Every structure is written in C-alpha cells, then in structure tokens.
Tab-separated table of C-alpha atoms and ligand atoms in Angstrom:
chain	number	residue	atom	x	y	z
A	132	UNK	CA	-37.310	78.405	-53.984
A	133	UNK	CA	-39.525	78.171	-51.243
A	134	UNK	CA	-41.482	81.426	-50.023
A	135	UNK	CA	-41.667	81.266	-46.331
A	136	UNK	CA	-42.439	84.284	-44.420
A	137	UNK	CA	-39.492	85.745	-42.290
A	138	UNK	CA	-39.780	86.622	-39.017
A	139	UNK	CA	-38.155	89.683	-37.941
A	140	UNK	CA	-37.748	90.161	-34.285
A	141	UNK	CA	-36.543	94.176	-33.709
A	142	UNK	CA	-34.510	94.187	-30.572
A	143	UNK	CA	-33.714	96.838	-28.090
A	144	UNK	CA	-32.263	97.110	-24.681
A	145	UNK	CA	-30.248	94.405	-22.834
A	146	UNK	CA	-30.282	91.013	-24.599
A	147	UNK	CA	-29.971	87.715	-23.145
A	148	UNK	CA	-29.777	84.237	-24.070
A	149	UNK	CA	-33.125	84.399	-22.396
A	150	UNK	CA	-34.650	86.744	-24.068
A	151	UNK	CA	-38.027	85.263	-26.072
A	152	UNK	CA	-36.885	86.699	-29.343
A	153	UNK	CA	-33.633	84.780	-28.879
A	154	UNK	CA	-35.401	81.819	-27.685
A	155	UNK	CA	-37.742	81.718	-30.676
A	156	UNK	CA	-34.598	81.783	-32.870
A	157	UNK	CA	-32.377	79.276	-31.186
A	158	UNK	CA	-35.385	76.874	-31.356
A	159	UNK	CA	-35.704	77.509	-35.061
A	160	UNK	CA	-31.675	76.878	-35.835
A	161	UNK	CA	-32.272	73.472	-33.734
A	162	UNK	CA	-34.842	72.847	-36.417
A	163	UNK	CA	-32.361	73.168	-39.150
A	164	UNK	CA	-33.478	76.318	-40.427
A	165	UNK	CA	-31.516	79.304	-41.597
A	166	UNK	CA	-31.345	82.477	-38.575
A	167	UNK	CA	-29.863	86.185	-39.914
A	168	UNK	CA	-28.098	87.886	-36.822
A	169	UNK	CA	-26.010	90.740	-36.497
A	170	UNK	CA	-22.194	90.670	-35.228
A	171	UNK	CA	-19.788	93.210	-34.819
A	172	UNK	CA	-18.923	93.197	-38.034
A	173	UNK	CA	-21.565	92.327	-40.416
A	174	UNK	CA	-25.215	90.304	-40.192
A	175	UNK	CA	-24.605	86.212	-40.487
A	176	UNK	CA	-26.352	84.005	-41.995
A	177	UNK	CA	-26.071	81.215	-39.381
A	178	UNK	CA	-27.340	77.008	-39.612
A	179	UNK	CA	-26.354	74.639	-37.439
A	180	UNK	CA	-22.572	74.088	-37.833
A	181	UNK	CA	-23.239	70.046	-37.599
A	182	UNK	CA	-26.320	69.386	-39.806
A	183	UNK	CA	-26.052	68.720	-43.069
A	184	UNK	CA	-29.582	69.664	-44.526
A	185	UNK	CA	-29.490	72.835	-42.506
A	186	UNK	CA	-25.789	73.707	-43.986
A	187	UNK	CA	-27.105	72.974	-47.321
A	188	UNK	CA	-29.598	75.662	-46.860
A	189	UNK	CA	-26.942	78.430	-46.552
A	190	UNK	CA	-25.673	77.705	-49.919
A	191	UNK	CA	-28.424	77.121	-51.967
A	192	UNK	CA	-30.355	80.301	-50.465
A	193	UNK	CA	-26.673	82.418	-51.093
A	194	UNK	CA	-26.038	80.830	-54.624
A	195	UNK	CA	-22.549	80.168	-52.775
A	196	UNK	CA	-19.606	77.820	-54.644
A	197	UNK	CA	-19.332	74.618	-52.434
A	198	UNK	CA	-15.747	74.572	-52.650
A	199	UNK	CA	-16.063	78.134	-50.220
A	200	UNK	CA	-16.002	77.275	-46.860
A	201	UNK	CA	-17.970	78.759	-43.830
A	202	UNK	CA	-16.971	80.412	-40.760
A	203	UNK	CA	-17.814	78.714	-37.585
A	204	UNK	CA	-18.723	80.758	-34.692
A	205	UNK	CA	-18.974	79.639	-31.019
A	206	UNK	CA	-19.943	81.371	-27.830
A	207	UNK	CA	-16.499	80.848	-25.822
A	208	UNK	CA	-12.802	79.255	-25.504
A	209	UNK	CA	-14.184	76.065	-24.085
A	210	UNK	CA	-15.821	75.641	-27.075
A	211	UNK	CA	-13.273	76.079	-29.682
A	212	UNK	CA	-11.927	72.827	-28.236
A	213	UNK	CA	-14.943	70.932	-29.433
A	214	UNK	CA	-14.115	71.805	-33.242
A	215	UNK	CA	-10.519	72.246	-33.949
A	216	UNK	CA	-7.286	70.147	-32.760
A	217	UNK	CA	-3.570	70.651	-32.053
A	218	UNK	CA	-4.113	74.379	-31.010
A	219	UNK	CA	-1.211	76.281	-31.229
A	220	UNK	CA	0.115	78.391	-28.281
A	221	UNK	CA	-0.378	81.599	-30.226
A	222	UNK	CA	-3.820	80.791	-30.961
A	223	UNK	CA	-4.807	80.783	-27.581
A	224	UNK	CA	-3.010	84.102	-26.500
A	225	UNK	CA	-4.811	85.628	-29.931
A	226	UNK	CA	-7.961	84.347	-28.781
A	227	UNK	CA	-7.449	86.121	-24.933
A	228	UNK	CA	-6.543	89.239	-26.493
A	229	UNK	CA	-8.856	90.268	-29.718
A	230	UNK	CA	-12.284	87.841	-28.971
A	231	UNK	CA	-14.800	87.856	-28.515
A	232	UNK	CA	-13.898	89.986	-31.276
A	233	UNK	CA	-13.687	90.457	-35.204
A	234	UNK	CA	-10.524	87.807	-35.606
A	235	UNK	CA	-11.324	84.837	-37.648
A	236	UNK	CA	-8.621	81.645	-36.861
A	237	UNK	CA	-8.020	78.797	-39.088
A	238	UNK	CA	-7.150	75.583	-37.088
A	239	UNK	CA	-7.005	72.476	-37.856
A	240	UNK	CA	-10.120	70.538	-37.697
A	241	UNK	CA	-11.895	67.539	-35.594
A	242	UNK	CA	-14.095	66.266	-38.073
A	243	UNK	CA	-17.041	66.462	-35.999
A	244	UNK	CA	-18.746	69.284	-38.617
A	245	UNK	CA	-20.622	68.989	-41.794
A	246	UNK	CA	-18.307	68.554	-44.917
A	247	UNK	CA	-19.835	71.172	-46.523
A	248	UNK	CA	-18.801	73.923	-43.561
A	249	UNK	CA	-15.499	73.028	-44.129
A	250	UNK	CA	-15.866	72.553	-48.302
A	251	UNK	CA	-14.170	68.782	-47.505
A	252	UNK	CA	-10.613	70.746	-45.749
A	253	UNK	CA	-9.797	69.262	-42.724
A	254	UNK	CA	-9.047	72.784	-41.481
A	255	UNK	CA	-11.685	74.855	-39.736
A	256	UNK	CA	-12.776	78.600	-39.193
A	257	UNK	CA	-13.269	79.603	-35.390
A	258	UNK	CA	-14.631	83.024	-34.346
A	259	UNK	CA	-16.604	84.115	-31.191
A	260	UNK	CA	-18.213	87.224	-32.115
A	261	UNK	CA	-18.245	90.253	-29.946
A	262	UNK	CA	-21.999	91.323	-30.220
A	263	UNK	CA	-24.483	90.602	-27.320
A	264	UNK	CA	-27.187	88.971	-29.511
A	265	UNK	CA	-24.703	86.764	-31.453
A	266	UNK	CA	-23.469	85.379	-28.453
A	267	UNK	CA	-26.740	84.984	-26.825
A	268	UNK	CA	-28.047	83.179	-29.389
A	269	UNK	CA	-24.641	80.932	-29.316
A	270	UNK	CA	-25.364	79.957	-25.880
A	271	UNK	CA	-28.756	79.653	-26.413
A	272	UNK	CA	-28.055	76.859	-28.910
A	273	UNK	CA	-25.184	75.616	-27.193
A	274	UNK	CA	-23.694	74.129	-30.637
A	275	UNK	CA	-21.433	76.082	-33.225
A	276	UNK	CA	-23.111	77.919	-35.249
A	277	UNK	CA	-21.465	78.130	-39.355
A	278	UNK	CA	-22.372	81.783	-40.515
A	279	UNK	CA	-21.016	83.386	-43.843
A	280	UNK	CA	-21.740	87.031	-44.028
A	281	UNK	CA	-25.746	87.274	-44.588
A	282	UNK	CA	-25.699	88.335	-48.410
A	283	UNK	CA	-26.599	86.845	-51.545
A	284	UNK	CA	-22.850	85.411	-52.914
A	285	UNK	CA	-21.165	88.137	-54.214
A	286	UNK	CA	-22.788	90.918	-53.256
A	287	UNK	CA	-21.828	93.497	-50.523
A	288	UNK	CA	-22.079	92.264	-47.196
A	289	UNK	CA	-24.927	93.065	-45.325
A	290	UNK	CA	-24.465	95.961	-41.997
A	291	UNK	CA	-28.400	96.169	-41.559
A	292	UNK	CA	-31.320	94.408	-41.458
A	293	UNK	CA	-32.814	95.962	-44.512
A	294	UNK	CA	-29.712	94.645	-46.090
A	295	UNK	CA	-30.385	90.774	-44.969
A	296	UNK	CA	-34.275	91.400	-46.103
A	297	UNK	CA	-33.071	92.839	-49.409
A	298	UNK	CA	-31.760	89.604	-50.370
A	299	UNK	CA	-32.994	86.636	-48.255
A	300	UNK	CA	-36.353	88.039	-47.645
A	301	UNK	CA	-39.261	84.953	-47.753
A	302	UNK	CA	-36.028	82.862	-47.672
A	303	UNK	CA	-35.072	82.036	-44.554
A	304	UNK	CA	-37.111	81.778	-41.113
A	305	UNK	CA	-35.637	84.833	-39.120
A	306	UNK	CA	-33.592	87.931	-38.804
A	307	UNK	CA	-32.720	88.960	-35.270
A	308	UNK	CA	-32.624	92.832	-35.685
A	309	UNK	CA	-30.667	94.762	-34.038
A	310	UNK	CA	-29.628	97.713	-36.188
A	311	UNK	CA	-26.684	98.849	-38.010
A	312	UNK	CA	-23.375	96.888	-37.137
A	313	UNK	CA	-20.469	98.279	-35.494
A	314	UNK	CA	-16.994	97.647	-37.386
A	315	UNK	CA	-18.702	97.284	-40.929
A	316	UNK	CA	-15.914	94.787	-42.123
A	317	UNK	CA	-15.490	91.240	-42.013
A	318	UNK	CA	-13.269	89.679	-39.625
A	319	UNK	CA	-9.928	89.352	-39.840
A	320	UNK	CA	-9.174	85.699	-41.003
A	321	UNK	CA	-5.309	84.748	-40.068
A	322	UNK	CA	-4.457	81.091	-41.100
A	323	UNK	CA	-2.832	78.932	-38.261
A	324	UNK	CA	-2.313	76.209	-40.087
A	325	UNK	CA	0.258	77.468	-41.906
A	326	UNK	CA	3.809	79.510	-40.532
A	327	UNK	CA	4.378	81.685	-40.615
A	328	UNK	CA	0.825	82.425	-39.583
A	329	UNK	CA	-1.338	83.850	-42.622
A	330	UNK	CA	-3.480	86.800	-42.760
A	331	UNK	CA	-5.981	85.273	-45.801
A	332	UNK	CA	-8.538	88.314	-45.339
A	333	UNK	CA	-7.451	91.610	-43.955
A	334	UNK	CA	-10.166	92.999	-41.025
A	335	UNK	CA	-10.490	95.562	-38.423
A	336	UNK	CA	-7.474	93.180	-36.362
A	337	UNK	CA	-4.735	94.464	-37.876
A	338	UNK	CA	-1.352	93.169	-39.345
A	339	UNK	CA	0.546	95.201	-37.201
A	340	UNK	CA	-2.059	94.791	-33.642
A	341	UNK	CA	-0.941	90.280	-34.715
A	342	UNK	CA	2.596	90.743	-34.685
A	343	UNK	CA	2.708	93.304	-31.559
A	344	UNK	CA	1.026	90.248	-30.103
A	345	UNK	CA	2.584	87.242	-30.785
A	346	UNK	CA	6.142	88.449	-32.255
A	347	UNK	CA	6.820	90.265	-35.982
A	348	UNK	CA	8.270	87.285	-37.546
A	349	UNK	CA	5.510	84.997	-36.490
A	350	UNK	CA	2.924	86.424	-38.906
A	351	UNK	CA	2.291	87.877	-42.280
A	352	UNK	CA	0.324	89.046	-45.309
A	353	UNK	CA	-0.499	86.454	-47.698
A	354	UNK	CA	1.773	87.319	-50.522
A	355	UNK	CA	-1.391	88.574	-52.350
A	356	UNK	CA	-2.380	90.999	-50.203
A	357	UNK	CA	0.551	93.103	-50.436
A	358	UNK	CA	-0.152	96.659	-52.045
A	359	UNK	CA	2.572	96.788	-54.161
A	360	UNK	CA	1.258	93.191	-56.090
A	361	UNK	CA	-1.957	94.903	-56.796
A	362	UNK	CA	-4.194	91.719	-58.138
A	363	UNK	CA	-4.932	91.773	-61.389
A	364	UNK	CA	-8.366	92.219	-62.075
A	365	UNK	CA	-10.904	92.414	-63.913
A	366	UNK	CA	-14.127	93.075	-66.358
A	367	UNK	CA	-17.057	91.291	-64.289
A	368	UNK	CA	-15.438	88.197	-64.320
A	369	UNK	CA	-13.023	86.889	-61.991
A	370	UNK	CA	-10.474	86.388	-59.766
A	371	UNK	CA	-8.067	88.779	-57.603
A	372	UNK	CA	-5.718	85.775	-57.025
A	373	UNK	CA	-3.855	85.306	-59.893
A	374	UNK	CA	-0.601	85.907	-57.972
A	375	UNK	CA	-1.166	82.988	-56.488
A	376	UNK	CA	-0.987	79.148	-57.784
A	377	UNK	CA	-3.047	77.619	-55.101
A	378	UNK	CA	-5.662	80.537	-53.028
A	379	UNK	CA	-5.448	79.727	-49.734
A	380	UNK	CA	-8.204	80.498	-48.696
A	381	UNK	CA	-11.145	79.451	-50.906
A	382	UNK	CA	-13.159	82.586	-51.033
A	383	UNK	CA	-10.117	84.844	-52.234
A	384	UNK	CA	-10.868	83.399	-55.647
A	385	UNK	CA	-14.215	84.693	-55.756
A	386	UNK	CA	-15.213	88.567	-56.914
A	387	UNK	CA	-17.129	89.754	-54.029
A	388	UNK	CA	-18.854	92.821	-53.241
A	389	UNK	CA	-20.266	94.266	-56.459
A	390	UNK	CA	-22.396	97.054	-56.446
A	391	UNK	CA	-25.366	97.390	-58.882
A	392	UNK	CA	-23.332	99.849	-60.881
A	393	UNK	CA	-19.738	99.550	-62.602
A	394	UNK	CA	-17.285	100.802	-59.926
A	395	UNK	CA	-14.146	102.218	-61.105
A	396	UNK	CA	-11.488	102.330	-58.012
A	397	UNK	CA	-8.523	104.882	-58.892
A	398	UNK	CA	-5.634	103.904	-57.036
A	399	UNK	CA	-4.209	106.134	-54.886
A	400	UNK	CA	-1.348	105.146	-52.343
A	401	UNK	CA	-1.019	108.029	-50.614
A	402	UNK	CA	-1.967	109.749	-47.863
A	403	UNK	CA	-3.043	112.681	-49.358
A	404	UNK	CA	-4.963	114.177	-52.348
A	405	UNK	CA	-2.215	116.360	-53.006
A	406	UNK	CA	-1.873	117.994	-56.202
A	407	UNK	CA	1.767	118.791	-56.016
A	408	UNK	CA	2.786	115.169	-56.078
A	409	UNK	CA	2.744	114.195	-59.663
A	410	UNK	CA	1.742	110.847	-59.655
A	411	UNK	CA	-1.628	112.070	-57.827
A	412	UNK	CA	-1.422	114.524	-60.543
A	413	UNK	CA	-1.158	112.183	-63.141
A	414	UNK	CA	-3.955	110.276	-61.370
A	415	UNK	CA	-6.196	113.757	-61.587
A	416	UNK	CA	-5.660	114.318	-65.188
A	417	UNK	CA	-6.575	110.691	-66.120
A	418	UNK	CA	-9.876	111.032	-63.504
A	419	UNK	CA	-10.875	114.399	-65.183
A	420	UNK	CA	-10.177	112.938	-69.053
A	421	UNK	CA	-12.431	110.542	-68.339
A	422	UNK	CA	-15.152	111.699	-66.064
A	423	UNK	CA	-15.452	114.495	-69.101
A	424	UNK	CA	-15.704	111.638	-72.006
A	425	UNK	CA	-18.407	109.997	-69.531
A	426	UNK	CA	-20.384	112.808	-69.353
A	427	UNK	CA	-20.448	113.771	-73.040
A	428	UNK	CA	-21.594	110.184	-73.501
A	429	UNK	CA	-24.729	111.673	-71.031
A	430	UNK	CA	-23.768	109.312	-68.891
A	431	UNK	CA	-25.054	109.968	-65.276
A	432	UNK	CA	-22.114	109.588	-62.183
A	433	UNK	CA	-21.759	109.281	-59.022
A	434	UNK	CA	-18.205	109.849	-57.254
A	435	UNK	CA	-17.684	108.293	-53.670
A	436	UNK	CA	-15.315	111.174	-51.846
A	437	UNK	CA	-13.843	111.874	-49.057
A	438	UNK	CA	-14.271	114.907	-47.301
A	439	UNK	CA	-10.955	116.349	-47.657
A	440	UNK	CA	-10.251	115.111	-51.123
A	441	UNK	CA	-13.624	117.658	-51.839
A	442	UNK	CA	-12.108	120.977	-52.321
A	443	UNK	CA	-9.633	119.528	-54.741
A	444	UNK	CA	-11.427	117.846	-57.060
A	445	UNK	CA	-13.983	120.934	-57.060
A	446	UNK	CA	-10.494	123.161	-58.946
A	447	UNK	CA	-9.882	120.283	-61.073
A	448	UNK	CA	-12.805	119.061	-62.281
A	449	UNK	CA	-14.517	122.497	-62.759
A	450	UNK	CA	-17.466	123.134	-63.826
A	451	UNK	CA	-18.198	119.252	-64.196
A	452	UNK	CA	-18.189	119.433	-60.399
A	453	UNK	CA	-21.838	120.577	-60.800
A	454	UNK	CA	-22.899	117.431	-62.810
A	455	UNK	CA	-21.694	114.731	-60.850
A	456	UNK	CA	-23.391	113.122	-58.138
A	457	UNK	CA	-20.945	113.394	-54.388
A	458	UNK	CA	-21.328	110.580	-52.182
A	459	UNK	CA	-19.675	110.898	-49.127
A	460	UNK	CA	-18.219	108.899	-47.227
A	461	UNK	CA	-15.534	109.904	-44.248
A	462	UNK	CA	-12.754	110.933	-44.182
A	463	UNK	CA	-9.508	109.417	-46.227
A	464	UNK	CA	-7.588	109.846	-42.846
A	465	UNK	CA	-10.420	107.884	-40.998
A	466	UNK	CA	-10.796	104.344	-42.678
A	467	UNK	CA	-12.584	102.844	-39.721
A	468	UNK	CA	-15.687	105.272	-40.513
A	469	UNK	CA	-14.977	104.385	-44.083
A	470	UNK	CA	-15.826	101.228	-43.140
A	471	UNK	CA	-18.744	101.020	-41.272
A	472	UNK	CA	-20.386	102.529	-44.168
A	473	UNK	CA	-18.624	100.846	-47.161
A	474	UNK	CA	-21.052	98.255	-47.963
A	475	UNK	CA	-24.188	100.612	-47.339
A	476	UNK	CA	-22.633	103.075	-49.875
A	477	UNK	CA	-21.822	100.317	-52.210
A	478	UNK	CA	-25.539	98.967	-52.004
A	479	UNK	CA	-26.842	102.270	-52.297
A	480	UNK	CA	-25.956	102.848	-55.872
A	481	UNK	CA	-28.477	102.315	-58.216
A	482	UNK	CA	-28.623	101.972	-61.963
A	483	UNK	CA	-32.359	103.580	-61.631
A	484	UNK	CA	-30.029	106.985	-61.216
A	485	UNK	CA	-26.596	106.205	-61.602
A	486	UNK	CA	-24.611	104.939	-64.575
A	487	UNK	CA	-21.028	104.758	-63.199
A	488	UNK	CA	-19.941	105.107	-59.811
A	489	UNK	CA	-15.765	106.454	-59.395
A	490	UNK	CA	-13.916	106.153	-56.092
A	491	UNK	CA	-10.383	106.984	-55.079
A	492	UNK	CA	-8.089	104.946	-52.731
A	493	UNK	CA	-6.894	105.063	-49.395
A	494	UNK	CA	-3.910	104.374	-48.141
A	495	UNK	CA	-3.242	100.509	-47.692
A	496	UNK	CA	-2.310	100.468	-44.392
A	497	UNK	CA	-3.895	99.486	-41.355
A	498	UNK	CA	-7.853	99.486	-41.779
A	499	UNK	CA	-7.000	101.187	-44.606
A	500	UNK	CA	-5.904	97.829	-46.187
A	501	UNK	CA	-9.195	95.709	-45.230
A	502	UNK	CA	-11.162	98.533	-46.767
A	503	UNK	CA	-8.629	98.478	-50.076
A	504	UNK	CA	-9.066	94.386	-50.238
A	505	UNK	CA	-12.764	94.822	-50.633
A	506	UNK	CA	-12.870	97.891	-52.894
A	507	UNK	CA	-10.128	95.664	-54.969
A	508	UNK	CA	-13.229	93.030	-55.219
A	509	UNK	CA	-16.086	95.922	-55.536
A	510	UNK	CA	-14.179	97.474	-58.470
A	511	UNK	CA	-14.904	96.309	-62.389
A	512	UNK	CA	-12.215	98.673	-63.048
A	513	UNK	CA	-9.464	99.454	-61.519
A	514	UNK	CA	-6.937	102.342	-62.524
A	515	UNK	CA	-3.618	103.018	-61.190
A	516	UNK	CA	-0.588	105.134	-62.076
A	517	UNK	CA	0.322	103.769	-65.327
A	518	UNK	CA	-2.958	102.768	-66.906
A	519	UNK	CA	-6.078	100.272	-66.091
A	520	UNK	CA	-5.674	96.794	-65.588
A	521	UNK	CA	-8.628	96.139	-67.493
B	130	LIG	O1	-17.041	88.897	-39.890
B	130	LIG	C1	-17.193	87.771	-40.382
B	130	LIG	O2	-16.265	86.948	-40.448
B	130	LIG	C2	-18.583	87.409	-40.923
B	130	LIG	C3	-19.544	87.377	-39.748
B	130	LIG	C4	-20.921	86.935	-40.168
B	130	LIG	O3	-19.027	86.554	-38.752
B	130	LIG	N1	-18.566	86.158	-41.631
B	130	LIG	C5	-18.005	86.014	-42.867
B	130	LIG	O4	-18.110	84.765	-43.436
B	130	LIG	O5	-17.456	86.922	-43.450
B	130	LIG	P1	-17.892	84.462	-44.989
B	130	LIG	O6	-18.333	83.078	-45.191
B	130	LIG	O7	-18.574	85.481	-45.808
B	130	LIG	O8	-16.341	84.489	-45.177
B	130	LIG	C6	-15.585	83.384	-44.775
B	130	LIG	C7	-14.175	83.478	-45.313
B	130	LIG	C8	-14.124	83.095	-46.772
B	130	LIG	O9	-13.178	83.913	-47.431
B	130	LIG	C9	-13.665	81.647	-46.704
B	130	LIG	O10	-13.013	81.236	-47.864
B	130	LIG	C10	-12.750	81.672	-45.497
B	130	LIG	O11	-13.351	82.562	-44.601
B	130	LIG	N2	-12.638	80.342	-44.873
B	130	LIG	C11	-13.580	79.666	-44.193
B	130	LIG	N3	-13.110	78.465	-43.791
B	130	LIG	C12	-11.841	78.381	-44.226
B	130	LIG	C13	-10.826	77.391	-44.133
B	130	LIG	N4	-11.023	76.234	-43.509
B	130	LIG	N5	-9.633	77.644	-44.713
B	130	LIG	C14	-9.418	78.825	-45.331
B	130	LIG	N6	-10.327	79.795	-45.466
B	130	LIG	C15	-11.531	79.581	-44.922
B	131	LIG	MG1	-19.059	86.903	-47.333
C-alpha cells in the first residue's frame, strides 16, 4: 500500500466546525481521502459516505469483507432525511431521546450512497455522534460521512489515537486527536427495518432504556444475543452466529476483537464471585486446574480481574497467585468502566510477555451485555459451566 504521511492534529479546548484543524480535515474527506476522528464511543474511520473511490479506501486500508456494511453518520435530524426513507414513528422519538448519542438505526435506504456503504442492502445505518469534533467535522463537510470503527478488521476497536496510529499509521491522511473516548463501546445498532425492532449489536443504549422508550413489546434482542444461547464459538476461526440461518446484520458473522494473545473468557452469569454457589465453584476448580497445567507448561499469564473478584481468587489459586500477571480492570459491578477500558486492555496484551491471557464474565445484563458480546468475539476459548465449547 501506499505510504503517505499522516497528519495528526492534537486538539484541545472548544472545537468548532471552524476550527483550522477541522477545516484542514473536512477539506481532505472532500478530496476522497480517509479522516480518523474520535466519537463517543470509539475513533472512526470516516470517507465520504457518497464516493465510491473514497469508500473503497476504508476497506482496502481495514482488510474489511465487502459484504460488511458501514455506518453512516450525519451531523443532525434534517439530515437523516437525505439517506433513509419511510421513517418510522419510533425512529424519530429514538432519535430525540438517545442522539446525538451512541444509538446506531437501521432504516431503510434512498439509494443516494455508494453500494459499497451499504454492501448492495437497500437498508442503511444512521448515527449522529455525540462528540464535539465528530460533529464539527460533520457540518464542516456538510455530507454523511460512512465511518466503521478506526481499526484494522478484526482487531479491537480503537479508544485512542495511539490506537488509530497503531494500525493505519502512513495509511490514511489524518487523525483528529482528541484523546481517549468516552463510552469505550460501539453503538448500539437496533434494526428498524424489521418488528419487532432488532437490537443487532448490544451498546451503551440499552435493551431495557429502548423499550422504556418506545413500549416493551416493540423491541428485542436478536435471538442470538440472548445469554442463555451462548454462540458457539470457536478456535481462531469463525463465526458467533451459528444460531442463526441468515445474520442480520452482516458484521455479526465476523470474529472481531482479538487480542494478540489467546483469550480464554470463563463464563460467569452471576453477579458475584461467590464461592458458596457451586456452579462458581465448579467454575474455580476448572480455572485453578488449568491455570496450574499452564504454568507447569512455563507458560507465562496474564488474568484480567476485577477488583472484587481479587481477594478470592488470591485463597484459591494460592501460591500461583504470585506467578500470574493481574490486570485490572474495574469493577464486575461497574461494566460501564469495564468498558471504557476493554479494548485498551485487550490491545495491551502482548505475546513479547504474555502467553495466555484468562478473564471471567460479567453479568449479561445491561452494559454488562455489550461488554459480554465483545468478550464473546475477543475470546478463542470460551469456558462455561459444563465444559469449553472449543
Ligand atoms: O460506535 C460506532 O458505531 C462506531 C463509531 C465509529 O461510530 N462505528 C462502528 O462501525 O462500530 P463498524 O463498521 O465497525 O460497525 C458497523 C456495524 C457492523 O456490525 C455492520 O454489520 C452493521 O453495523 N451494519 C451497518 N450497516 C448495516 C445494515 N444496513 N444492516 C445491518 N447491519 C448493518
Ligand atoms: Mg468495527
């Protein structure tokens, strides 16, 4: 590919679509070529939503599957009009309440985008982003604006700009850099094209903040989100969807978020690391069997834990406590902090001084579900009650 140098413009203070950094940007993207920004959820990778040759760029640079489509992002309501058609009432009330904000719609589409945005559906994916640069450089451009998360294809998403520069460095013209994102998470993406209305990816707009807005019965989990069908995973190979005939939504197909290390996620549906309960029991025994065979194979570990799960798993694993590698990262009772530091964690693992990485669960429930869904993806192994579904 290409080695172009990448501007990075570090930005402070108020930001306006004025501003020359944002200027210097939006006149790039009108030249077709590929911007990094930050939202409030993760850095995009944005092109213009309705050129061809610039959509292109986003996924040859990402190595990204054409048949994945793109999120479209646009600076207001107005301007959701000029993409998508035969709006649904609820859309509109969703759209008052939770944007700009981290809540992803899927309407049905105009036809006035690239193909490739929409990977040849003739639905669409509408957000307006809740982060003062996004938006400035939104109206700046005063087009829509297709951004997938800023990360080579499946790797974790990018909350930083070191992230974006990790992977697209000398790749693509700019990153506008405004420091570490707020929510940490993808958006929520809820399907409108569909009814009930879909949640396809779970996000920090919650199952239960949809249907306290629009009515219970008028949304739901795609059936393969549902904790109790955990997907069937995995190896380093594919797909969390098998539940499913036909995914929905393209990119649910896809493994996602891999760290550089084997990850292996212990299920743990509950919310506490409580001893007494003998499936978390059972769950401990299985962890300490095999952290032990791990480390007489010298293998070196790291465990991702949460703060209160620490004192327990210092009594049961011993002294093997010593020899392990802590992480941490929040609090199980906390998965909004979880997080906003998930895919930092999961990028800072590195086989330079880790062989395998362990993690418990949280309880899939709330934020606690979003951050489940992409630990589902991150894991190459995942081990629950009655054995591995390797
Ligand atoms: O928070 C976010 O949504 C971030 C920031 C940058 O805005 N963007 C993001 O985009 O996560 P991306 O491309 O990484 O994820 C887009 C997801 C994929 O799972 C894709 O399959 C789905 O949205 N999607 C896009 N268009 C769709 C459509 N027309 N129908 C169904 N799913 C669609
Ligand atoms: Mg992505």
């Amino acid at each position: 590919m290409k080695h172009v140098k990448t501007i990075r413009w570090q930005l402070q203070g108020t930001i306006t679509p004025d501003h020359p950094a944002i200027q210097a940007a939006a006149a790039l993207l009108l030249q077709d070529e590929l911007i990094a920004f930050p939202t409030e959820t993760v850095y995009g990778l944005g092109a213009l939503a309705d050129r061809e040759v610039a959509v292109r760029k986003i996924f040859d640079v990402k190595g990204r599957p054409a048949d994945n489509p793109l999120i479209v992002h646009v600076a207001n309501h107005e301007a959701v009009l000029t993409i998508a058609q035969d709006i649904p009432e609820a859309a509109w009330l969703l759209l008052k309440t939770f944007t700009p904000g981290p809540l992803t719609l899927i309407l049905k589409g105009k036809g006035v985008l690239s193909h490739r945005v929409t990977a040849g559906l003739n639905t669409v994916a509408v957000r307006i982003p809740d982060h003062p640069v996004a938006l400035s450089l939104l109206t700046r451009v005063e087009k829509p604006v297709a951004a997938p998360s800023a990360n080579r294809s499946g790797r974790p998403s990018p909350t930083r700009a070191e992230h974006v520069l990790e992977d697209f460095d000398g790749q693509i013209a700019g990153i506008l850099d405004a420091g570490q994102t707020g929510y940490g998470l993808e958006s929520t993406v809820l399907d409108m094209t569909v009814y009930p209305y879909t949640i396809l990816r779970p996000g920090a707009v919650t199952l239960s903040d949809l249907q306290a807005t629009i009515g219970a019965d008028r949304v739901r989990l795609h059936p393969s989100l549902y904790p109790e069908k955990p997907s069937v995973v995995t190896g380093h190979t594919v797909d969390d969807d098998a539940s499913d005939t036909v995914a929905r939504s393209p990119g649910m197909k896809y493994r996602h978020y891999a760290p550089d290390v084997p990850l292996t996620l212990w299920l743990l549906n509950a919310e506490r690391l409580d001893p007494r309960v003998p499936s978390v029991q059972h769950i401990l025994l299985r962890l300490k069997a095999m952290l032990q065979k791990q480390l007489e194979e010298g293998l070196r570990l790291s465990f991702l834990v949460y703060e209160e799960d620490m004192p327990i798993l210092k009594t049961v694993l011993g002294e093997m406590f010593l020899k392990i590698h802590f992480i941490h990262v929040g609090q199980r009772g906390q998965p909004e902090a979880i997080a906003a530091s998930l895919y930092h964690t999961l990028r800072s693992l590195h086989p330079q001084s880790t062989d395998r990485a362990h993690m418990l669960g949280v309880l899939e429930d709330g934020v606690g579900l979003a951050v489940m869904n992409r630990l589902r993806k991150a894991a190459s192994e995942i081990m629950t009650e009655e054995g591995s579904t390797i």
